[in-house]
PDB file of C-alpha atoms in Angstrom:
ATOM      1  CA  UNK A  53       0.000   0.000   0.000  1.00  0.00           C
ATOM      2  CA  UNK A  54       1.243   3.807   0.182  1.00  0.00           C
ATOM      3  CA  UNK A  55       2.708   5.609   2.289  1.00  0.00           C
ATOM      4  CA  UNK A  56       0.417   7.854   4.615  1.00  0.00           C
ATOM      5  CA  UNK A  57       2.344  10.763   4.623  1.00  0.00           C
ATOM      6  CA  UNK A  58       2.732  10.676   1.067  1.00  0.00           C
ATOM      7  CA  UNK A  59       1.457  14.156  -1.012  1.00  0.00           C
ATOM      8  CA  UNK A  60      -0.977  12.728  -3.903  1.00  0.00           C
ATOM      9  CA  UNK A  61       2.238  13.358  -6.491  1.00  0.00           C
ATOM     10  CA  UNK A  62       4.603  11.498  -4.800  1.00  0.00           C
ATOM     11  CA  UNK A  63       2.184   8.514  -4.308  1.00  0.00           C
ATOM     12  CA  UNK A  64       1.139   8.626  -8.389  1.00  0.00           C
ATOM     13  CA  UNK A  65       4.386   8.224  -9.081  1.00  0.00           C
ATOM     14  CA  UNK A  66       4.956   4.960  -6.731  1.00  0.00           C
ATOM     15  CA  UNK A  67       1.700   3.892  -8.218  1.00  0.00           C
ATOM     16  CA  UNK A  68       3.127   3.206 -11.426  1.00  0.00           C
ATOM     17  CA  UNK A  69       6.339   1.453 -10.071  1.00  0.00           C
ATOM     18  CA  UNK A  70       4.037  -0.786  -8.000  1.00  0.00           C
ATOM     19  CA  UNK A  71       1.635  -1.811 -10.442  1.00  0.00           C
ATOM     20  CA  UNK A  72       3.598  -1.809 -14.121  1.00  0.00           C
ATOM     21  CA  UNK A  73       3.396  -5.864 -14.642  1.00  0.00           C
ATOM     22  CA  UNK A  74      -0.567  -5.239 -13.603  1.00  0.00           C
ATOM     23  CA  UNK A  75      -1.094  -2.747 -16.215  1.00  0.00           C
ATOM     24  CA  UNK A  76       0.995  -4.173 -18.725  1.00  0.00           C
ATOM     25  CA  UNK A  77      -1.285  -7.169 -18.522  1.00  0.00           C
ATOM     26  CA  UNK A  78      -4.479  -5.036 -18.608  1.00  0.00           C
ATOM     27  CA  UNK A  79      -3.519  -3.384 -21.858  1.00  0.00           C
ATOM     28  CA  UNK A  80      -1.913  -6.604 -23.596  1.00  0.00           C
ATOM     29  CA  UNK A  81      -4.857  -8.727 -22.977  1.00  0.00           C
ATOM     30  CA  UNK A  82      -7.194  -6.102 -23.853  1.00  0.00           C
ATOM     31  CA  UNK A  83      -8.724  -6.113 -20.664  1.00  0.00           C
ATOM     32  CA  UNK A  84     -10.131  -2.525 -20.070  1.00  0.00           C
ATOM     33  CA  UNK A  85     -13.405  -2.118 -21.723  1.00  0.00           C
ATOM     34  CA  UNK A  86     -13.040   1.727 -22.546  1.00  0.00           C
ATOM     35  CA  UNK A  87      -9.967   1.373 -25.173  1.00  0.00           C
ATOM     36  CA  UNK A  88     -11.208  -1.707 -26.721  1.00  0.00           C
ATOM     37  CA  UNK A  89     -14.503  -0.384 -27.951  1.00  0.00           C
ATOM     38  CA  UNK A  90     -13.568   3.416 -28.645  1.00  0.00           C
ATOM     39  CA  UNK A  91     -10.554   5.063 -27.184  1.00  0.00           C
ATOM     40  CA  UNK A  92      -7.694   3.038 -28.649  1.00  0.00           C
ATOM     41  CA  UNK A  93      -8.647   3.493 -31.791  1.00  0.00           C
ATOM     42  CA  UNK A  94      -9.968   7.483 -30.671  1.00  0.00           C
ATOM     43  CA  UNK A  95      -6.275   8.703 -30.141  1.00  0.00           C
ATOM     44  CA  UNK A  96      -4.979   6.645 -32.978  1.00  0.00           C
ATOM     45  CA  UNK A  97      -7.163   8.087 -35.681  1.00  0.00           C
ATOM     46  CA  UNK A  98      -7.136  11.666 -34.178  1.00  0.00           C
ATOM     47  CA  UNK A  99      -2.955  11.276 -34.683  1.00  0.00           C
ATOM     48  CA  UNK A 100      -2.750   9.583 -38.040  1.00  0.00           C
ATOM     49  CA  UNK A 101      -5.202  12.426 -38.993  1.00  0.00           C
ATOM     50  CA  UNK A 102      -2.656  14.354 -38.814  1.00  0.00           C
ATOM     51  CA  UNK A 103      -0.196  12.481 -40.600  1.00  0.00           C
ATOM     52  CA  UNK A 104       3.019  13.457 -38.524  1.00  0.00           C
ATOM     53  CA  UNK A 105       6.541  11.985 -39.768  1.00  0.00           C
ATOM     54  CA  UNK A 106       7.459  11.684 -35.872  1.00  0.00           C
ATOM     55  CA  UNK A 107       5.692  11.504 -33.101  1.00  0.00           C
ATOM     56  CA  UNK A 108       6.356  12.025 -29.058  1.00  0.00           C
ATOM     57  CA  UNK A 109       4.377   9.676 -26.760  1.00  0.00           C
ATOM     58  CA  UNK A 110       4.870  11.413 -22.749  1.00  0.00           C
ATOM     59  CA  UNK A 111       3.873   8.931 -20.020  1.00  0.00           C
ATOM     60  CA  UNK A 112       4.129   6.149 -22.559  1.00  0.00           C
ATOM     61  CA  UNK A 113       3.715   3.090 -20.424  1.00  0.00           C
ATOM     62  CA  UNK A 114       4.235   0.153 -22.135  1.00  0.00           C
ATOM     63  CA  UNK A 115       4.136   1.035 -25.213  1.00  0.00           C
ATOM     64  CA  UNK A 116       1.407  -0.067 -27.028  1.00  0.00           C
ATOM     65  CA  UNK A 117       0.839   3.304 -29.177  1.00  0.00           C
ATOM     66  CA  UNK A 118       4.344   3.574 -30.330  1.00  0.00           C
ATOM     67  CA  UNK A 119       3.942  -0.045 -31.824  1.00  0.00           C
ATOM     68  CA  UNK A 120       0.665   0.872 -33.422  1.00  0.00           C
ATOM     69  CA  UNK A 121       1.869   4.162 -34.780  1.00  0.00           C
ATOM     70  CA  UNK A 122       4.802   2.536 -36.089  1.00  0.00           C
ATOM     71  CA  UNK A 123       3.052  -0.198 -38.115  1.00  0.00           C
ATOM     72  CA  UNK A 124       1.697   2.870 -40.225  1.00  0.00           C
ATOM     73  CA  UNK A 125       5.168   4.260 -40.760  1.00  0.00           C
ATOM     74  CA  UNK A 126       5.274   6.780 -38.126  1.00  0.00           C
ATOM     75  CA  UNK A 127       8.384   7.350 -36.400  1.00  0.00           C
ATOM     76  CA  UNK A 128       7.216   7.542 -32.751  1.00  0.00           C
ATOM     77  CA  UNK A 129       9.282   7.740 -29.633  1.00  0.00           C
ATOM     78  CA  UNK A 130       7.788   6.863 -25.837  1.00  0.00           C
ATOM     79  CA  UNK A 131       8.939   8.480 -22.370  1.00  0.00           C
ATOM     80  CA  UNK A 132       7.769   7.384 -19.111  1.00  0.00           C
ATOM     81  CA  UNK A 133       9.079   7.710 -15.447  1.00  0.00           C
ATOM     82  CA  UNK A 134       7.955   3.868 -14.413  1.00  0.00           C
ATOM     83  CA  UNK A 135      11.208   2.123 -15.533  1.00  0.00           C
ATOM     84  CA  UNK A 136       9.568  -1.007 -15.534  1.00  0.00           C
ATOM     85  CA  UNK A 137       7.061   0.330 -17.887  1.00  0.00           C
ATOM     86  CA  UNK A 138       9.901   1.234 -19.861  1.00  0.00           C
ATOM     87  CA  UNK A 139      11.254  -2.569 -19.638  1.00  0.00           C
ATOM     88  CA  UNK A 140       8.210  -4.187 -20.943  1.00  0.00           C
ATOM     89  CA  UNK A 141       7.802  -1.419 -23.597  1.00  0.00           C
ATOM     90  CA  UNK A 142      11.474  -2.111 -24.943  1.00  0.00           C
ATOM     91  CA  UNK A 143      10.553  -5.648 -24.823  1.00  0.00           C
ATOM     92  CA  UNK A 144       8.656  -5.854 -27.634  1.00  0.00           C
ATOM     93  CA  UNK A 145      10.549  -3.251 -29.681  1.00  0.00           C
ATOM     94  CA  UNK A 146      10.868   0.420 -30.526  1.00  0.00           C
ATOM     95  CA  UNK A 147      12.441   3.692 -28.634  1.00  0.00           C
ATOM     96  CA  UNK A 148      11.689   4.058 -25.134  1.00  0.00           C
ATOM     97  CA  UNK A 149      13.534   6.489 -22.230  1.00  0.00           C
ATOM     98  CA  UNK A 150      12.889   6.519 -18.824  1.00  0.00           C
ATOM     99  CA  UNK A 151      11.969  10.201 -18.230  1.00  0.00           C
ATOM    100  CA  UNK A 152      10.069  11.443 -15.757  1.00  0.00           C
ATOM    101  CA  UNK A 153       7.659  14.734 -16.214  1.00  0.00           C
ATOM    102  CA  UNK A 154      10.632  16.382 -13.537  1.00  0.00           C
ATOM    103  CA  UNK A 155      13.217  15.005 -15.782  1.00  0.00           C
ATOM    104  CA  UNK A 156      11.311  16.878 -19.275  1.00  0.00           C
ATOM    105  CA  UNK A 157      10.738  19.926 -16.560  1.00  0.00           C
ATOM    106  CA  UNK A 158      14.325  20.315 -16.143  1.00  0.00           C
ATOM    107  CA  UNK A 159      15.821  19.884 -19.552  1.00  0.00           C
ATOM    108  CA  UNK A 160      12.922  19.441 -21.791  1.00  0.00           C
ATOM    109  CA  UNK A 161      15.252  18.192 -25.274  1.00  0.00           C
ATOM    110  CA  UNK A 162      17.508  15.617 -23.462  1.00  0.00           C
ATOM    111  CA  UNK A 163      16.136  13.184 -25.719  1.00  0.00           C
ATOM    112  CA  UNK A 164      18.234  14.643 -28.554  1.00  0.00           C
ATOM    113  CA  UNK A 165      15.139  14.857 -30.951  1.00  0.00           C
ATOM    114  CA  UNK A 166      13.398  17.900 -31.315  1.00  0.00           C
ATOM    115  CA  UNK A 167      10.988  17.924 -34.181  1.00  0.00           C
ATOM    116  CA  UNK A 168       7.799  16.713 -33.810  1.00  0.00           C
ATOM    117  CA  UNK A 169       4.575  16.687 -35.386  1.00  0.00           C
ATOM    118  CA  UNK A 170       1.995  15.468 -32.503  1.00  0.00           C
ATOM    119  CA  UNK A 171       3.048  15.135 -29.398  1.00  0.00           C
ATOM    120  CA  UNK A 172       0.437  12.966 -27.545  1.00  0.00           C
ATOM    121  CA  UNK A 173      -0.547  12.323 -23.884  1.00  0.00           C
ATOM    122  CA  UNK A 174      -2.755   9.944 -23.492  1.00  0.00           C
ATOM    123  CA  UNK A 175      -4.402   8.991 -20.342  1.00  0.00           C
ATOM    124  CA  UNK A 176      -1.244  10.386 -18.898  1.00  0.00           C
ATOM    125  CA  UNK A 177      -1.644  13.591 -16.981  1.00  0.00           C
ATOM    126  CA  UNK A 178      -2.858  13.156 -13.531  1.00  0.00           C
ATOM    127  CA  UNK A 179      -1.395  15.403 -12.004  1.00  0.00           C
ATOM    128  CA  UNK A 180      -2.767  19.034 -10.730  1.00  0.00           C
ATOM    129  CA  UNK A 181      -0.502  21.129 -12.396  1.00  0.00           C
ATOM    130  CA  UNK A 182      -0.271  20.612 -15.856  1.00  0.00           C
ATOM    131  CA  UNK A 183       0.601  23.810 -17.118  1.00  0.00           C
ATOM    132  CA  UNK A 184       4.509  23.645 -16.551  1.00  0.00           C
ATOM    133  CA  UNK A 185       4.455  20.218 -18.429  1.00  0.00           C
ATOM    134  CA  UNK A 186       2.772  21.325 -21.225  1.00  0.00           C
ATOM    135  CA  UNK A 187       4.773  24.623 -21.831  1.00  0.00           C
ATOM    136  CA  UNK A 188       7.871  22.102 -21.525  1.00  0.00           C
ATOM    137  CA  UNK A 189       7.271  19.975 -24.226  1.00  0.00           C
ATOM    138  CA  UNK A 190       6.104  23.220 -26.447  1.00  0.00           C
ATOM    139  CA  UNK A 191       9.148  23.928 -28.177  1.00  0.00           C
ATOM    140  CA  UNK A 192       9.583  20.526 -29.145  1.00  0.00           C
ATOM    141  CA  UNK A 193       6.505  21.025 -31.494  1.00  0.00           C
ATOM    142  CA  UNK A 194       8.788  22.726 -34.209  1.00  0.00           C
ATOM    143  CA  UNK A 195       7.055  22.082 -37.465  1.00  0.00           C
ATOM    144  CA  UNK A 196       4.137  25.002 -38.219  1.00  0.00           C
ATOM    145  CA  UNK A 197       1.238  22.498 -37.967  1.00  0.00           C
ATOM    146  CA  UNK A 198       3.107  20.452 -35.284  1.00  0.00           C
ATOM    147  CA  UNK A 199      -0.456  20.170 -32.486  1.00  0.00           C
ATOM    148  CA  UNK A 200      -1.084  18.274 -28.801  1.00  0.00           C
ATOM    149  CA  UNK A 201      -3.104  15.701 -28.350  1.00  0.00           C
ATOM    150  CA  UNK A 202      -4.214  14.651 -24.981  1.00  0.00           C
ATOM    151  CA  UNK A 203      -6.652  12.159 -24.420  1.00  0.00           C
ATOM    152  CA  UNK A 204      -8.030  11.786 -20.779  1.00  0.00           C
ATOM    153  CA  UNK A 205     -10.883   9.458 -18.944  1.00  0.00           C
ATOM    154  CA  UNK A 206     -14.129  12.008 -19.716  1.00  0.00           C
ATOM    155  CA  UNK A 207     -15.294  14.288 -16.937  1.00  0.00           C
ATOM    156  CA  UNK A 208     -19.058  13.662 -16.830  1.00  0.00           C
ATOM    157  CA  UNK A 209     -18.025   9.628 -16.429  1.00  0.00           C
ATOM    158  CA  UNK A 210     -15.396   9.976 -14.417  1.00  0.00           C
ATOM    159  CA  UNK A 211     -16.941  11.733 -11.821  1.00  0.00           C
ATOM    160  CA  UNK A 212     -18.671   8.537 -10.247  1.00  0.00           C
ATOM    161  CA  UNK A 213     -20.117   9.157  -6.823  1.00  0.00           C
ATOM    162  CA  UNK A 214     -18.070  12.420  -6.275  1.00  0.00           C
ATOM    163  CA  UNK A 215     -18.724  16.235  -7.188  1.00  0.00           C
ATOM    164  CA  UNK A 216     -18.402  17.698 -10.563  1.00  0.00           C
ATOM    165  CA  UNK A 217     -15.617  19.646  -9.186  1.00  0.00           C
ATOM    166  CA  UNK A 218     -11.528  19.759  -9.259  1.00  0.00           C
ATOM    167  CA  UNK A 219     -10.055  17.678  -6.748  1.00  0.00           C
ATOM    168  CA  UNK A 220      -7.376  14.838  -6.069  1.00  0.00           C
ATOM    169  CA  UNK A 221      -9.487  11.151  -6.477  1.00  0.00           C
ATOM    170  CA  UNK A 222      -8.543   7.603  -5.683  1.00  0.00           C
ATOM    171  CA  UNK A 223      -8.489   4.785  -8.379  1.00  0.00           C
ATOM    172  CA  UNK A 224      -8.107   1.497  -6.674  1.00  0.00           C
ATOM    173  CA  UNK A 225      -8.994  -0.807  -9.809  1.00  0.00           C
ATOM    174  CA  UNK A 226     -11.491  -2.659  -8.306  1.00  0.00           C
ATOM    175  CA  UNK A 227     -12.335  -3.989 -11.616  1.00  0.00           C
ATOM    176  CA  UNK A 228      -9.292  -6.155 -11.365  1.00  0.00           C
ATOM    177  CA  UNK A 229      -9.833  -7.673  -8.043  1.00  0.00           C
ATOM    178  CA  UNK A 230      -6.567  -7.670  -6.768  1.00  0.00           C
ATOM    179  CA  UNK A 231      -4.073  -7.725  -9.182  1.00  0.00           C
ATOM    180  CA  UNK A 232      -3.381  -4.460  -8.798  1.00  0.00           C
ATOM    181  CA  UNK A 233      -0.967  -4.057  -5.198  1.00  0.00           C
ATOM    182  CA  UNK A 234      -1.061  -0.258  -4.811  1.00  0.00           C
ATOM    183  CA  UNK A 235      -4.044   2.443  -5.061  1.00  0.00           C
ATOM    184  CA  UNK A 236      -3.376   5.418  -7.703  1.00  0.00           C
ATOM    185  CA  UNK A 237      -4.126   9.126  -6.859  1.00  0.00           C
ATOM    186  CA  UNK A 238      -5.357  11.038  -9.837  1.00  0.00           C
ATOM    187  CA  UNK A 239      -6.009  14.752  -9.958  1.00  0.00           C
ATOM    188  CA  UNK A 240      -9.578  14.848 -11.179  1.00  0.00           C
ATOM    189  CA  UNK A 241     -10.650  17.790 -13.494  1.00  0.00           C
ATOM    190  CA  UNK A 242     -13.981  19.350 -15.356  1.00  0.00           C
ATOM    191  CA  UNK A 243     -14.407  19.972 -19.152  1.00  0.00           C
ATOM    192  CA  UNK A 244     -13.690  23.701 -18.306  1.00  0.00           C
ATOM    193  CA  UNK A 245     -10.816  23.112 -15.999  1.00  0.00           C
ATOM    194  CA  UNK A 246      -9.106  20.968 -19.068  1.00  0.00           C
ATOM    195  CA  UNK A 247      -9.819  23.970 -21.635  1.00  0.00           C
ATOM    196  CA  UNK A 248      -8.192  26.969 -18.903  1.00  0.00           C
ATOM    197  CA  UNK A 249      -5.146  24.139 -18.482  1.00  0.00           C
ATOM    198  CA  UNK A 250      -4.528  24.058 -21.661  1.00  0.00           C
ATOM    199  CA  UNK A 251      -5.037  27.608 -22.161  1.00  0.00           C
ATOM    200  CA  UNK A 252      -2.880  28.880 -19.689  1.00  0.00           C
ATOM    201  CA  UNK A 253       0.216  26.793 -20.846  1.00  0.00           C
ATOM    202  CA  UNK A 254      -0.048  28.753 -24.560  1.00  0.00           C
ATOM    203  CA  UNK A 255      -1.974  26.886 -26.580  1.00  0.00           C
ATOM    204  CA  UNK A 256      -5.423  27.119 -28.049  1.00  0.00           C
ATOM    205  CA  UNK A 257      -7.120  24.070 -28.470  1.00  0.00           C
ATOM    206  CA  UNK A 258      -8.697  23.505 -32.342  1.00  0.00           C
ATOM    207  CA  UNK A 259     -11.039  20.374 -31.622  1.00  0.00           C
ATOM    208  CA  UNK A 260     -12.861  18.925 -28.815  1.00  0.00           C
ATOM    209  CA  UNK A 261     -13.528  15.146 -29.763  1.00  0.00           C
ATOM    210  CA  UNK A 262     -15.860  12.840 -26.882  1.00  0.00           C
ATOM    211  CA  UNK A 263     -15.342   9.063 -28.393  1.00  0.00           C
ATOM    212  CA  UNK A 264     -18.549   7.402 -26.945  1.00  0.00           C
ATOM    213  CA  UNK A 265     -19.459   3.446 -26.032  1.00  0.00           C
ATOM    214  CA  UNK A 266     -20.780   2.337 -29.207  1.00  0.00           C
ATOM    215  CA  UNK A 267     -23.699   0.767 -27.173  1.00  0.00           C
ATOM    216  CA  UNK A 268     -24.665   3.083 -24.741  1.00  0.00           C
ATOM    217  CA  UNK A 269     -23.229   6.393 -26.176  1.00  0.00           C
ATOM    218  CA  UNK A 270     -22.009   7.568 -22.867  1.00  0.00           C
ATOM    219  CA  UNK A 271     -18.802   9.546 -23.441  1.00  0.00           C
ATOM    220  CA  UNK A 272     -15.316   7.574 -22.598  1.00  0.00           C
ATOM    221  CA  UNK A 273     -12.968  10.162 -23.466  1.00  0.00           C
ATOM    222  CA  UNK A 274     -12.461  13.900 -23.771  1.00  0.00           C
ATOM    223  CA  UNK A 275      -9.980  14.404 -26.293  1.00  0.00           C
ATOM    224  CA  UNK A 276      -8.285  17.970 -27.076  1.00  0.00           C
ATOM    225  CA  UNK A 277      -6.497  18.546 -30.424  1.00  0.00           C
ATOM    226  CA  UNK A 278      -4.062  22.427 -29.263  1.00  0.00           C
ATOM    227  CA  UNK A 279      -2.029  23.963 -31.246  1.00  0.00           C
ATOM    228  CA  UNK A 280       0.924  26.601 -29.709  1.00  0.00           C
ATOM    229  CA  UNK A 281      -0.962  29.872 -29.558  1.00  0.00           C
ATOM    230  CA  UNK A 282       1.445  31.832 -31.172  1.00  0.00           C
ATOM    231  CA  UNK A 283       0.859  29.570 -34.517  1.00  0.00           C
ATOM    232  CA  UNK A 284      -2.646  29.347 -34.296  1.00  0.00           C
TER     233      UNK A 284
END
């Protein structure tokens, strides 16, 4: 379990170390519901749409989208902090770094590359301050049509039991009985808060996309398609 005295950052990143082989697992076997039936193929349309030469994957885990994008000739690179995430992605091929959102914070083109056309996070901010990360990875987008993509679980859905308000949530993956050894804080956020995020790290966001359960049509994803303000 975590640590008590752990702030909600701290423990999201121990989350990840703690339960890599458990998620790595979930997304091989096509276990979660969500990105079989829309939100898989959601963020892989919305990039090919684009049809980027390279492409940066942040918070990567292991790896799946790099392998799809590259089976459709897209040069696509992964980071993630979870070094075993990291492991398993190498282990079926591609380019993979362990880098942590500090690690981009501090030196944001220590990866040597820095010409992108999308660079994608998907499912992968959780934390409350995304703002810094964003502006980061900004000068990375260097081509004039280069956008962000970030897919995230959608606010109306996500809410559950709890307000429709900002606020640092628990995700314990009950769905996978036990499997999973460690709780995950997640910083929770409204359709507005994820437009004023995005806004206030220089971008302006171009399309708002909702992929929906093809059964139910409940909305599984929010997806936001930015480009750098000053290009816009």
């Amino acid at each position: 379990m975590g640590h008590p005295d752990d702030d909600p950052t701290t423990g999201l990143a121990r989350s990840w170390e703690a339960n890599a082989d458990a998620w790595t697992r979930a997304v091989r076997e096509g276990r979660i519901e969500s990105r079989r039936v829309a939100t898989d193929d959601a963020i892989l349309r919305a990039i090919l749409d684009r049809a980027p030469r390279r492409v940066l994957d942040v918070g990567c885990g292991e790896g799946w989208l790099c392998r799809a994008l590259a089976e459709h000739g897209i040069d696509a690179i992964g980071v993630d902090g979870s070094a075993p995430l990291i492991r398993a992605a190498r282990a079926r091929g591609g380019r993979f770094h362990v880098c942590s959102y500090e690690d981009l914070l501090r030196d944001p083109e220590q990866l040597g590359v820095d010409e992108f056309g999308v660079i994608v996070f998907n499912f992968a901010l959780l934390h409350e301050d995304i703002a810094p990360l964003l502006q980061a990875v900004r000068p990375a987008l260097r081509y004039d049509d280069g956008v962000l993509i970030i897919q995230t679980v959608h606010p109306w859905i996500a809410r559950g039991d709890g307000p429709y308000a900002d606020g640092w949530r628990t995700e314990r993956f009950a769905a996978f009985g036990d499997e999973f050894p460690q709780p995950m804080p997640w910083y929770y956020r409204t359709v507005g808060s994820w437009i004023a995020a995005v806004n206030a790290a220089g971008y302006l966001i171009g399309e708002l996309r909702e992929p929906a359960h093809p059964e139910t049509s409940d909305p599984l994803s929010l997806l936001l398609i930015a480009r750098p303000a000053d290009r816009a």
